[in-house]
Short mmCIF file of C-alpha atoms in Angstrom, two decimals:
data_model
loop_
_atom_site.label_atom_id
_atom_site.label_comp_id
_atom_site.label_asym_id
_atom_site.label_seq_id
_atom_site.Cartn_x
_atom_site.Cartn_y
_atom_site.Cartn_z
CA MET A 1 23.37 6.44 18.42
CA ALA A 2 20.11 6.21 15.99
CA GLU A 3 16.96 6.25 17.56
CA VAL A 4 13.56 4.75 16.29
CA LEU A 5 11.21 7.26 17.48
CA GLY A 6 7.74 5.37 16.28
CA GLY A 7 5.60 4.57 13.14
CA VAL A 8 3.05 5.95 10.90
CA PHE A 9 0.68 3.77 9.39
CA THR A 10 -1.42 4.72 6.52
CA SER A 11 -3.72 3.70 3.57
CA HIS A 12 -2.44 4.73 0.39
CA VAL A 13 -5.36 4.74 -1.89
CA PRO A 14 -4.46 6.68 -5.32
CA ALA A 15 -7.41 8.80 -4.91
CA ILE A 16 -6.32 10.41 -1.81
CA GLY A 17 -3.41 11.91 -4.36
CA GLY A 18 -6.03 12.92 -6.22
CA ALA A 19 -7.89 14.89 -3.80
CA ILE A 20 -4.40 16.58 -2.58
CA GLN A 21 -3.40 17.42 -6.23
CA ARG A 22 -7.21 19.05 -6.45
CA GLY A 23 -7.18 20.81 -3.50
CA ALA A 24 -10.25 18.68 -2.31
CA GLU A 25 -9.24 17.81 1.44
CA ASN A 26 -11.86 20.06 2.74
CA GLU A 27 -14.81 18.65 0.79
CA PRO A 28 -17.30 16.45 2.93
CA TYR A 29 -16.19 13.35 1.60
CA TRP A 30 -12.62 14.05 2.00
CA LYS A 31 -12.53 15.93 5.58
CA PRO A 32 -12.96 12.99 7.75
CA PHE A 33 -10.03 11.54 6.22
CA PHE A 34 -7.65 14.48 6.00
CA ASP A 35 -8.66 15.48 9.55
CA ALA A 36 -6.60 12.48 10.59
CA TRP A 37 -3.44 14.41 9.80
CA PRO A 38 -3.00 17.27 11.83
CA PRO A 39 -2.16 15.38 15.08
CA VAL A 40 -0.05 13.15 12.59
CA ARG A 41 2.12 16.08 11.51
CA GLN A 42 2.43 17.38 14.87
CA TRP A 43 3.77 14.53 15.99
CA LEU A 44 6.37 14.78 13.17
CA GLU A 45 7.19 18.49 14.08
CA GLU A 46 8.06 17.16 17.67
CA GLN A 47 9.85 14.21 16.71
CA ALA A 48 11.77 15.72 13.80
CA PRO A 49 12.93 12.46 12.33
CA ASP A 50 15.79 12.25 9.68
CA VAL A 51 15.00 8.95 8.34
CA VAL A 52 11.60 7.12 7.18
CA VAL A 53 11.91 3.28 6.61
CA LEU A 54 8.95 3.04 4.16
CA PHE A 55 7.09 -0.49 3.99
CA TYR A 56 4.88 -0.65 1.15
CA ASN A 57 3.95 -2.86 -2.06
CA ASP A 58 4.50 -1.64 -5.65
CA HIS A 59 1.56 -1.89 -7.89
CA GLY A 60 3.37 -2.09 -11.27
CA LEU A 61 5.29 0.89 -11.49
CA ASN A 62 8.75 -0.49 -10.63
CA PHE A 63 8.32 -4.26 -10.65
CA PHE A 64 6.33 -6.41 -13.10
CA LEU A 65 5.35 -10.13 -13.55
CA ASP A 66 8.63 -10.78 -15.20
CA THR A 67 10.43 -10.13 -11.82
CA MET A 68 8.80 -10.27 -8.75
CA PRO A 69 10.73 -9.94 -5.60
CA THR A 70 8.95 -11.08 -2.44
CA PHE A 71 11.08 -8.39 -0.40
CA ALA A 72 12.97 -5.98 -2.12
CA VAL A 73 15.22 -3.25 -0.44
CA GLY A 74 15.90 0.20 -1.92
CA ALA A 75 19.58 0.92 -1.95
CA ALA A 76 19.87 4.28 -3.64
CA ASP A 77 20.35 7.82 -2.84
CA THR A 78 18.03 8.89 -5.06
CA TYR A 79 14.55 7.57 -6.03
CA THR A 80 11.57 9.05 -8.22
CA ASN A 81 8.16 8.74 -8.51
CA ASP A 82 6.45 8.48 -11.87
CA ASP A 83 3.31 8.25 -14.25
CA GLU A 84 1.19 5.14 -13.05
CA GLY A 85 -0.90 5.35 -15.92
CA TRP A 86 -4.38 6.94 -14.43
CA GLY A 87 -3.53 10.44 -14.01
CA LEU A 88 -1.84 11.35 -10.73
CA HIS A 89 0.97 13.69 -11.28
CA PRO A 90 4.46 12.40 -9.66
CA PHE A 91 5.08 13.67 -6.37
CA PRO A 92 8.42 14.79 -4.98
CA ILE A 93 10.35 12.24 -3.41
CA PRO A 94 13.11 12.78 -0.89
CA ALA A 95 16.57 11.46 -1.15
CA GLY A 96 17.52 7.64 -0.07
CA HIS A 97 19.95 6.69 2.56
CA ALA A 98 21.91 4.10 0.50
CA ALA A 99 24.50 3.66 3.51
CA LEU A 100 21.64 2.80 6.07
CA SER A 101 19.90 0.66 3.38
CA TRP A 102 23.21 -1.33 3.14
CA ALA A 103 23.53 -1.95 6.90
CA ILE A 104 19.56 -3.12 6.65
CA ILE A 105 20.30 -5.50 3.76
CA GLU A 106 23.53 -6.95 5.76
CA LYS A 107 21.43 -7.53 8.59
CA LEU A 108 18.47 -9.37 6.76
CA VAL A 109 20.52 -11.48 4.66
CA GLU A 110 22.55 -12.35 8.19
CA GLU A 111 18.74 -13.14 9.54
CA GLU A 112 18.29 -15.39 6.48
CA PHE A 113 16.09 -13.11 4.58
CA ASP A 114 17.31 -13.34 0.73
CA VAL A 115 16.16 -10.01 -0.56
CA THR A 116 16.66 -8.27 -3.62
CA THR A 117 18.52 -5.18 -3.81
CA CYS A 118 17.40 -2.13 -5.73
CA GLN A 119 20.20 0.54 -6.68
CA GLN A 120 17.49 1.81 -8.94
CA MET A 121 13.89 1.94 -8.13
CA LEU A 122 10.62 3.79 -8.99
CA VAL A 123 8.69 4.28 -5.86
CA ASP A 124 4.71 4.50 -6.26
CA HIS A 125 1.95 6.10 -4.77
CA ALA A 126 2.10 3.66 -2.01
CA ALA A 127 5.39 5.80 -0.78
CA SER A 128 4.45 9.08 -2.18
CA ILE A 129 1.01 9.73 -0.63
CA PRO A 130 1.80 8.82 2.74
CA LEU A 131 5.08 10.93 2.42
CA ALA A 132 2.53 13.82 0.80
CA LEU A 133 0.14 13.34 3.72
CA CYS A 134 2.88 13.80 6.40
CA TRP A 135 4.68 16.67 4.98
CA PRO A 136 2.06 18.64 2.58
CA GLY A 137 3.17 20.58 -0.36
CA ARG A 138 6.99 20.10 0.02
CA GLU A 139 9.52 17.37 -0.48
CA ALA A 140 9.56 15.35 2.88
CA PRO A 141 12.51 16.63 4.88
CA VAL A 142 14.10 13.14 5.65
CA ARG A 143 15.99 10.58 3.88
CA ILE A 144 14.03 7.23 2.88
CA VAL A 145 14.67 3.38 2.84
CA PRO A 146 11.75 2.10 0.87
CA ILE A 147 11.30 -1.90 1.37
CA THR A 148 8.47 -3.41 -0.59
CA ILE A 149 6.67 -6.51 0.11
CA ASN A 150 4.84 -8.47 -2.96
CA THR A 151 1.24 -8.26 -2.20
CA VAL A 152 0.31 -8.79 -5.93
CA GLN A 153 1.10 -12.21 -7.41
CA HIS A 154 0.39 -15.06 -4.56
CA PRO A 155 2.20 -16.92 -3.30
CA LEU A 156 2.61 -13.71 -0.68
CA PRO A 157 4.69 -14.01 2.34
CA SER A 158 3.20 -14.99 5.43
CA ALA A 159 2.22 -12.45 8.04
CA LYS A 160 4.63 -14.31 10.41
CA ARG A 161 7.32 -14.06 8.08
CA CYS A 162 6.72 -10.22 7.32
CA LEU A 163 6.72 -9.21 11.12
CA ALA A 164 10.07 -11.07 11.31
CA LEU A 165 11.36 -9.36 8.36
CA GLY A 166 10.51 -6.21 10.03
CA ARG A 167 11.89 -7.31 13.63
CA ALA A 168 15.41 -8.22 11.53
CA VAL A 169 15.14 -4.47 10.20
CA ALA A 170 14.85 -3.18 14.05
CA LYS A 171 17.86 -5.19 14.63
CA ALA A 172 19.69 -3.43 11.98
CA LEU A 173 18.33 0.13 13.14
CA ALA A 174 19.25 -0.93 16.66
CA GLU A 175 23.10 -1.68 15.52
CA TRP A 176 23.07 1.39 13.37
CA PRO A 177 26.14 3.50 14.43
CA GLY A 178 24.57 6.85 12.81
CA ASP A 179 22.81 9.11 15.35
CA GLU A 180 19.83 9.63 13.10
CA LYS A 181 16.25 9.98 14.45
CA ILE A 182 13.90 7.07 12.37
CA VAL A 183 10.45 6.54 11.91
CA VAL A 184 8.74 3.60 10.21
CA MET A 185 6.06 3.78 7.84
CA GLY A 186 3.63 1.00 6.88
CA THR A 187 1.09 1.70 4.17
CA GLY A 188 -1.91 -0.01 2.42
CA GLY A 189 -5.19 -1.60 3.54
CA LEU A 190 -7.07 -1.59 5.38
CA SER A 191 -9.91 -3.89 4.06
CA HIS A 192 -10.87 -3.59 0.55
CA GLN A 193 -11.06 -5.72 -2.70
CA LEU A 194 -11.03 -4.12 -6.02
CA ASP A 195 -11.67 -7.22 -8.26
CA GLY A 196 -14.24 -9.95 -8.62
CA GLU A 197 -17.94 -10.16 -7.96
CA ARG A 198 -16.99 -9.44 -4.27
CA ALA A 199 -15.52 -5.92 -5.19
CA GLY A 200 -16.57 -3.40 -2.72
CA PHE A 201 -15.97 -5.85 0.15
CA MET A 202 -14.90 -4.25 3.54
CA ASN A 203 -14.82 -5.91 6.94
CA PRO A 204 -14.62 -3.25 9.85
CA GLU A 205 -14.55 -5.93 12.38
CA TYR A 206 -11.43 -7.63 11.22
CA ASP A 207 -10.01 -4.27 10.63
CA LYS A 208 -10.61 -3.09 14.26
CA PHE A 209 -8.92 -6.37 15.46
CA CYS A 210 -5.81 -5.41 13.16
CA MET A 211 -5.87 -1.88 14.77
CA ASP A 212 -6.62 -2.95 18.28
CA ASN A 213 -3.80 -5.81 18.03
CA LEU A 214 -0.84 -4.03 16.11
CA GLY A 215 0.59 -2.27 18.82
CA PRO A 216 0.22 -4.14 21.81
CA ASP A 217 0.57 -7.81 20.41
CA PRO A 218 1.36 -7.83 16.49
CA ASP A 219 2.03 -11.63 16.78
CA ALA A 220 -2.09 -11.85 17.09
CA LEU A 221 -2.33 -10.66 13.24
CA THR A 222 0.20 -13.56 12.26
CA ARG A 223 -2.37 -16.14 13.39
CA HIS A 224 -4.05 -16.04 10.05
CA SER A 225 -2.88 -17.49 6.81
CA VAL A 226 -2.38 -15.07 3.61
CA HIS A 227 -5.76 -16.75 2.23
CA GLU A 228 -7.45 -16.25 5.66
CA MET A 229 -6.37 -12.75 5.10
CA VAL A 230 -7.87 -12.45 1.77
CA GLU A 231 -10.92 -13.70 3.04
CA LEU A 232 -10.90 -11.45 6.05
CA ALA A 233 -9.47 -8.16 4.48
CA GLY A 234 -10.31 -8.70 0.68
CA THR A 235 -8.04 -9.19 -2.09
CA GLN A 236 -5.91 -5.72 -1.76
CA GLY A 237 -6.69 -5.70 2.07
CA VAL A 238 -3.69 -7.91 2.41
CA GLU A 239 -1.61 -4.95 2.02
CA ILE A 240 -1.90 -5.23 5.82
CA LEU A 241 1.29 -7.19 5.57
CA ASN A 242 3.10 -3.60 5.21
CA TRP A 243 1.80 -2.65 8.37
CA ILE A 244 2.81 -5.86 10.08
CA ALA A 245 6.37 -5.68 8.90
CA ALA A 246 6.60 -1.93 9.78
CA ARG A 247 5.32 -2.82 13.51
CA GLY A 248 8.32 -5.26 13.75
CA ALA A 249 10.45 -2.56 12.88
CA MET A 250 9.66 -0.39 15.92
CA GLY A 251 10.89 -2.95 18.39
CA ALA A 252 8.69 -4.84 21.31
CA HIS A 253 6.99 -1.82 23.19
CA VAL A 254 4.83 0.90 21.52
CA SER A 255 1.84 3.23 22.68
CA GLU A 256 -0.88 4.09 20.41
CA VAL A 257 -0.57 8.10 19.87
CA SER A 258 -3.65 8.63 17.10
CA ARG A 259 -6.22 6.46 15.30
CA THR A 260 -8.94 7.33 12.69
CA TYR A 261 -10.80 4.86 10.94
CA HIS A 262 -13.17 6.01 8.03
CA ILE A 263 -15.31 4.19 5.61
CA PRO A 264 -15.02 4.87 2.67
CA ILE A 265 -12.22 6.41 0.63
CA SER A 266 -12.69 5.27 -2.63
CA ASN A 267 -13.33 1.66 -2.43
CA THR A 268 -11.52 1.06 0.80
CA ALA A 269 -11.77 1.36 4.60
CA ALA A 270 -8.98 3.87 5.31
CA ALA A 271 -7.20 4.18 8.42
CA VAL A 272 -4.36 6.32 9.84
CA MET A 273 -2.54 5.50 13.08
CA VAL A 274 0.63 6.70 14.84
CA TYR A 275 2.83 4.32 17.42
CA GLU A 276 5.41 5.63 19.45
CA THR A 277 8.11 3.57 20.83
CA ALA A 278 8.94 3.24 24.57
CA GLU A 279 12.23 4.89 24.09
CA ALA A 280 10.75 8.02 22.22
CA THR A 281 7.92 8.15 25.10
CA ALA A 282 10.85 8.31 27.80
CA SER A 283 12.58 11.04 26.07
CA GLY A 284 9.45 12.95 25.34
CA ALA A 285 8.54 12.63 28.94
CA ALA A 286 12.24 13.74 30.04
CA SER A 287 12.48 16.52 27.83
CA THR A 288 8.86 17.88 29.07
CA GLU A 289 10.21 17.33 32.48
CA LYS A 290 13.03 19.58 31.62
CA THR A 291 11.04 22.63 30.42
CA PRO A 292 9.68 23.85 33.79
CA ALA A 293 13.34 23.67 35.45
CA LEU A 294 14.51 25.58 32.48
CA ALA A 295 11.70 28.00 32.69
CA MET B 1 -3.43 -25.92 -8.94
CA ALA B 2 -1.55 -23.53 -6.73
CA SER B 3 -3.66 -23.60 -3.67
CA ALA B 4 -5.78 -25.95 -1.91
CA ALA B 5 -7.45 -23.56 -0.07
CA LYS B 6 -11.30 -23.08 0.09
CA PRO B 7 -12.27 -20.94 -2.58
CA ILE B 8 -13.78 -17.46 -1.49
CA PRO B 9 -16.65 -16.51 -3.37
CA GLY B 10 -16.52 -13.93 -5.64
CA THR B 11 -12.63 -13.43 -5.15
CA HIS B 12 -10.01 -14.36 -7.66
CA ILE B 13 -6.78 -15.35 -6.31
CA PHE B 14 -3.89 -14.05 -8.71
CA ASP B 15 -1.75 -17.06 -8.39
CA GLY B 16 0.92 -18.58 -10.56
CA ASP B 17 -1.23 -20.22 -12.91
CA ALA B 18 -3.19 -16.65 -13.23
CA ALA B 19 0.03 -15.00 -13.50
CA GLN B 20 1.24 -17.35 -16.45
CA LYS B 21 -2.19 -17.05 -18.20
CA GLY B 22 -2.49 -13.55 -17.98
CA TYR B 23 0.83 -12.30 -19.04
CA ALA B 24 0.55 -10.89 -22.14
CA LEU B 25 -2.56 -8.68 -21.02
CA ASN B 26 -0.84 -7.64 -18.05
CA ALA B 27 2.48 -7.09 -19.89
CA MET B 28 0.11 -4.52 -21.90
CA CYS B 29 -1.18 -2.60 -19.26
CA PHE B 30 2.15 -2.44 -17.27
CA SER B 31 3.28 -0.81 -20.72
CA PHE B 32 0.57 1.97 -20.00
CA ASN B 33 2.51 3.72 -17.34
CA HIS B 34 3.83 5.47 -20.39
CA ALA B 35 1.69 8.31 -22.01
CA ARG B 36 2.87 7.72 -25.74
CA ASN B 37 1.80 3.86 -25.30
CA ARG B 38 -1.82 5.02 -24.26
CA ASP B 39 -2.09 7.21 -26.87
CA GLU B 40 -0.82 4.30 -29.21
CA PHE B 41 -3.67 1.99 -27.79
CA VAL B 42 -6.29 4.60 -28.38
CA ARG B 43 -4.94 5.39 -32.00
CA ASP B 44 -4.93 1.51 -32.90
CA GLU B 45 -6.01 -0.63 -30.27
CA ASP B 46 -5.81 -4.02 -32.51
CA GLY B 47 -2.56 -3.34 -33.50
CA TYR B 48 -1.35 -2.31 -30.26
CA CYS B 49 -2.79 -5.79 -28.87
CA ASP B 50 -1.24 -7.74 -31.40
CA ARG B 51 2.33 -6.27 -30.42
CA PHE B 52 1.74 -7.82 -26.83
CA GLY B 53 0.37 -11.19 -28.49
CA LEU B 54 -2.87 -11.18 -26.46
CA THR B 55 -4.92 -14.39 -26.71
CA ASP B 56 -8.09 -14.41 -28.49
CA GLU B 57 -9.69 -14.71 -24.53
CA GLN B 58 -7.75 -11.72 -23.76
CA ARG B 59 -8.86 -9.66 -27.01
CA ALA B 60 -12.48 -10.46 -26.42
CA ALA B 61 -12.39 -9.35 -22.81
CA VAL B 62 -10.72 -5.87 -23.83
CA ARG B 63 -13.01 -5.32 -26.77
CA ALA B 64 -15.74 -6.03 -24.54
CA ARG B 65 -14.45 -3.97 -21.55
CA SER B 66 -15.52 -6.58 -19.35
CA VAL B 67 -13.22 -6.63 -16.21
CA LEU B 68 -14.54 -10.17 -15.12
CA GLN B 69 -13.69 -11.55 -18.45
CA MET B 70 -10.31 -9.81 -18.14
CA ILE B 71 -9.82 -11.51 -14.84
CA ALA B 72 -10.79 -14.91 -16.18
CA ALA B 73 -7.96 -14.32 -18.64
CA GLY B 74 -5.57 -13.80 -16.20
CA GLY B 75 -5.81 -10.01 -15.88
CA ASN B 76 -4.70 -8.56 -12.48
CA VAL B 77 -6.42 -5.49 -11.18
CA TYR B 78 -3.49 -3.51 -10.52
CA TYR B 79 -2.27 -3.37 -14.02
CA LEU B 80 -5.76 -3.52 -15.56
CA ALA B 81 -6.55 -0.06 -13.55
CA LYS B 82 -3.90 1.30 -16.14
CA LEU B 83 -6.09 0.27 -18.88
CA ALA B 84 -9.47 1.35 -16.88
CA GLY B 85 -7.57 4.96 -16.66
CA ILE B 86 -7.23 5.01 -20.39
CA LEU B 87 -11.18 4.17 -20.91
CA GLY B 88 -11.88 6.49 -18.15
CA LEU B 89 -13.08 4.33 -15.57
CA ASN B 90 -12.24 4.36 -11.98
CA VAL B 91 -12.31 1.72 -9.22
CA GLN B 92 -16.08 2.49 -8.44
CA ASP B 93 -17.01 1.77 -12.12
CA LEU B 94 -15.05 -1.39 -12.42
CA GLY B 95 -16.79 -2.31 -8.69
CA ALA B 96 -20.40 -1.52 -10.10
CA GLN B 97 -19.43 -3.59 -13.56
CA GLN B 98 -18.19 -6.64 -11.85
CA THR B 99 -21.24 -6.45 -9.28
CA GLY B 100 -23.93 -5.87 -11.89
CA MET B 101 -24.85 -2.70 -9.86
CA SER B 102 -25.24 0.79 -11.16
CA VAL B 103 -22.50 3.13 -10.33
CA GLU B 104 -24.48 4.78 -8.07
CA ALA B 105 -25.59 1.99 -6.07
CA PHE B 106 -22.44 0.71 -5.80
CA ARG B 107 -21.11 4.00 -4.32
CA GLN B 108 -24.06 3.87 -1.99
CA MET B 109 -23.19 0.61 -1.06
CA LEU B 110 -19.70 1.79 0.09
CA LEU B 111 -20.98 4.53 1.86
CA ASP B 112 -23.76 2.46 3.67
CA THR B 113 -20.76 0.17 4.98
CA ALA B 114 -19.88 2.91 7.28
CA GLY B 115 -23.04 3.00 9.00
CA THR B 116 -23.15 -1.02 10.09
CA PRO B 117 -22.56 -1.79 13.70
CA LYS B 118 -19.49 -3.03 13.36
CA ALA B 119 -18.06 -0.20 11.60
CA LEU B 120 -19.43 2.42 13.97
CA GLU B 121 -17.33 0.16 16.55
CA ALA B 122 -14.40 0.30 14.51
CA ILE B 123 -14.93 3.99 13.91
CA HIS B 124 -15.56 5.25 17.19
CA GLY B 125 -13.44 2.73 19.09
#
């Protein structure tokens, strides 16, 4: 039976991709951010997931304003990254898992989420950079199910709705008959604002509130309206909606494995977190207990 | 009016009104995902703006390289970033321009945020 092991949450600032492609990870500006990753990679190495269900927002690579889905689910076996216009080279994107995508779509619609389904979908830096951070220098050894949330054109879905979407995905994963090991990812944020006279705005107090509550009490993040979230996190800080949805997909109980918060990456307060599900913690403890007996 | 919520100073919500108003400008910027379109814009900026039917306000904003004017004309920063790429501007350049600061002062402001008590609390738990 499939098992959800945990979740990786990270900022997806394009400049991170630039730093990777320039080999700038050890420069003083970048090192504090990239230092977040060895423990994340070690956790992934230990857990060895087969599938990543990836919640992010498209920034105008696949979707434009002609057709802007609130929630879209990739339903393909192949995805690609592409030129987004400002100089980043496309990253390798692993294969999709169309069968699991359709199981998620079936469950979401049954749960009254009227999602858009995409058999062709370019995935942008918000998916490619987190995968490159988790598995540097190679195509990620997983299959993916990309799920996008509109954080571009208001009205955006509420935090409550995004959490409920994630929880419906959790049901689909729990019912999936395969034996895959699954990790969820939520990308974007944390606080930042690129546009307007308030450009450069960051809010560490709100970011800490989000990081402290996302694991134990994600409903706490749903008490703010989208407008309040824009005020608290900045116009692009609302990308925390992706984190909230991903958290919902992990099930009720999680424990924090790692957390890094660093200011600034480009114009953004950056964060990297890993949570583990209660099930993964229990099986991890079981395998640890076994080791001495075997030795 | 798409939203009755109180305005947030210095912040422009990209809602239905803005999305309608800015459609041509954003469509042009969306086209810049392709290198040949970026080259075409550089070769013939006016002709390229014609092709997308930019309004006079949008054309003036593009000609002035003014991000705030582009936003006032319905531009969305996710798409405008693709135009900024052609112009060789990164998001610190955009931030500096919109806040009326030098790029150096804007960068310093970002760095200084890290030293505030709330930031230190968030960084160190």
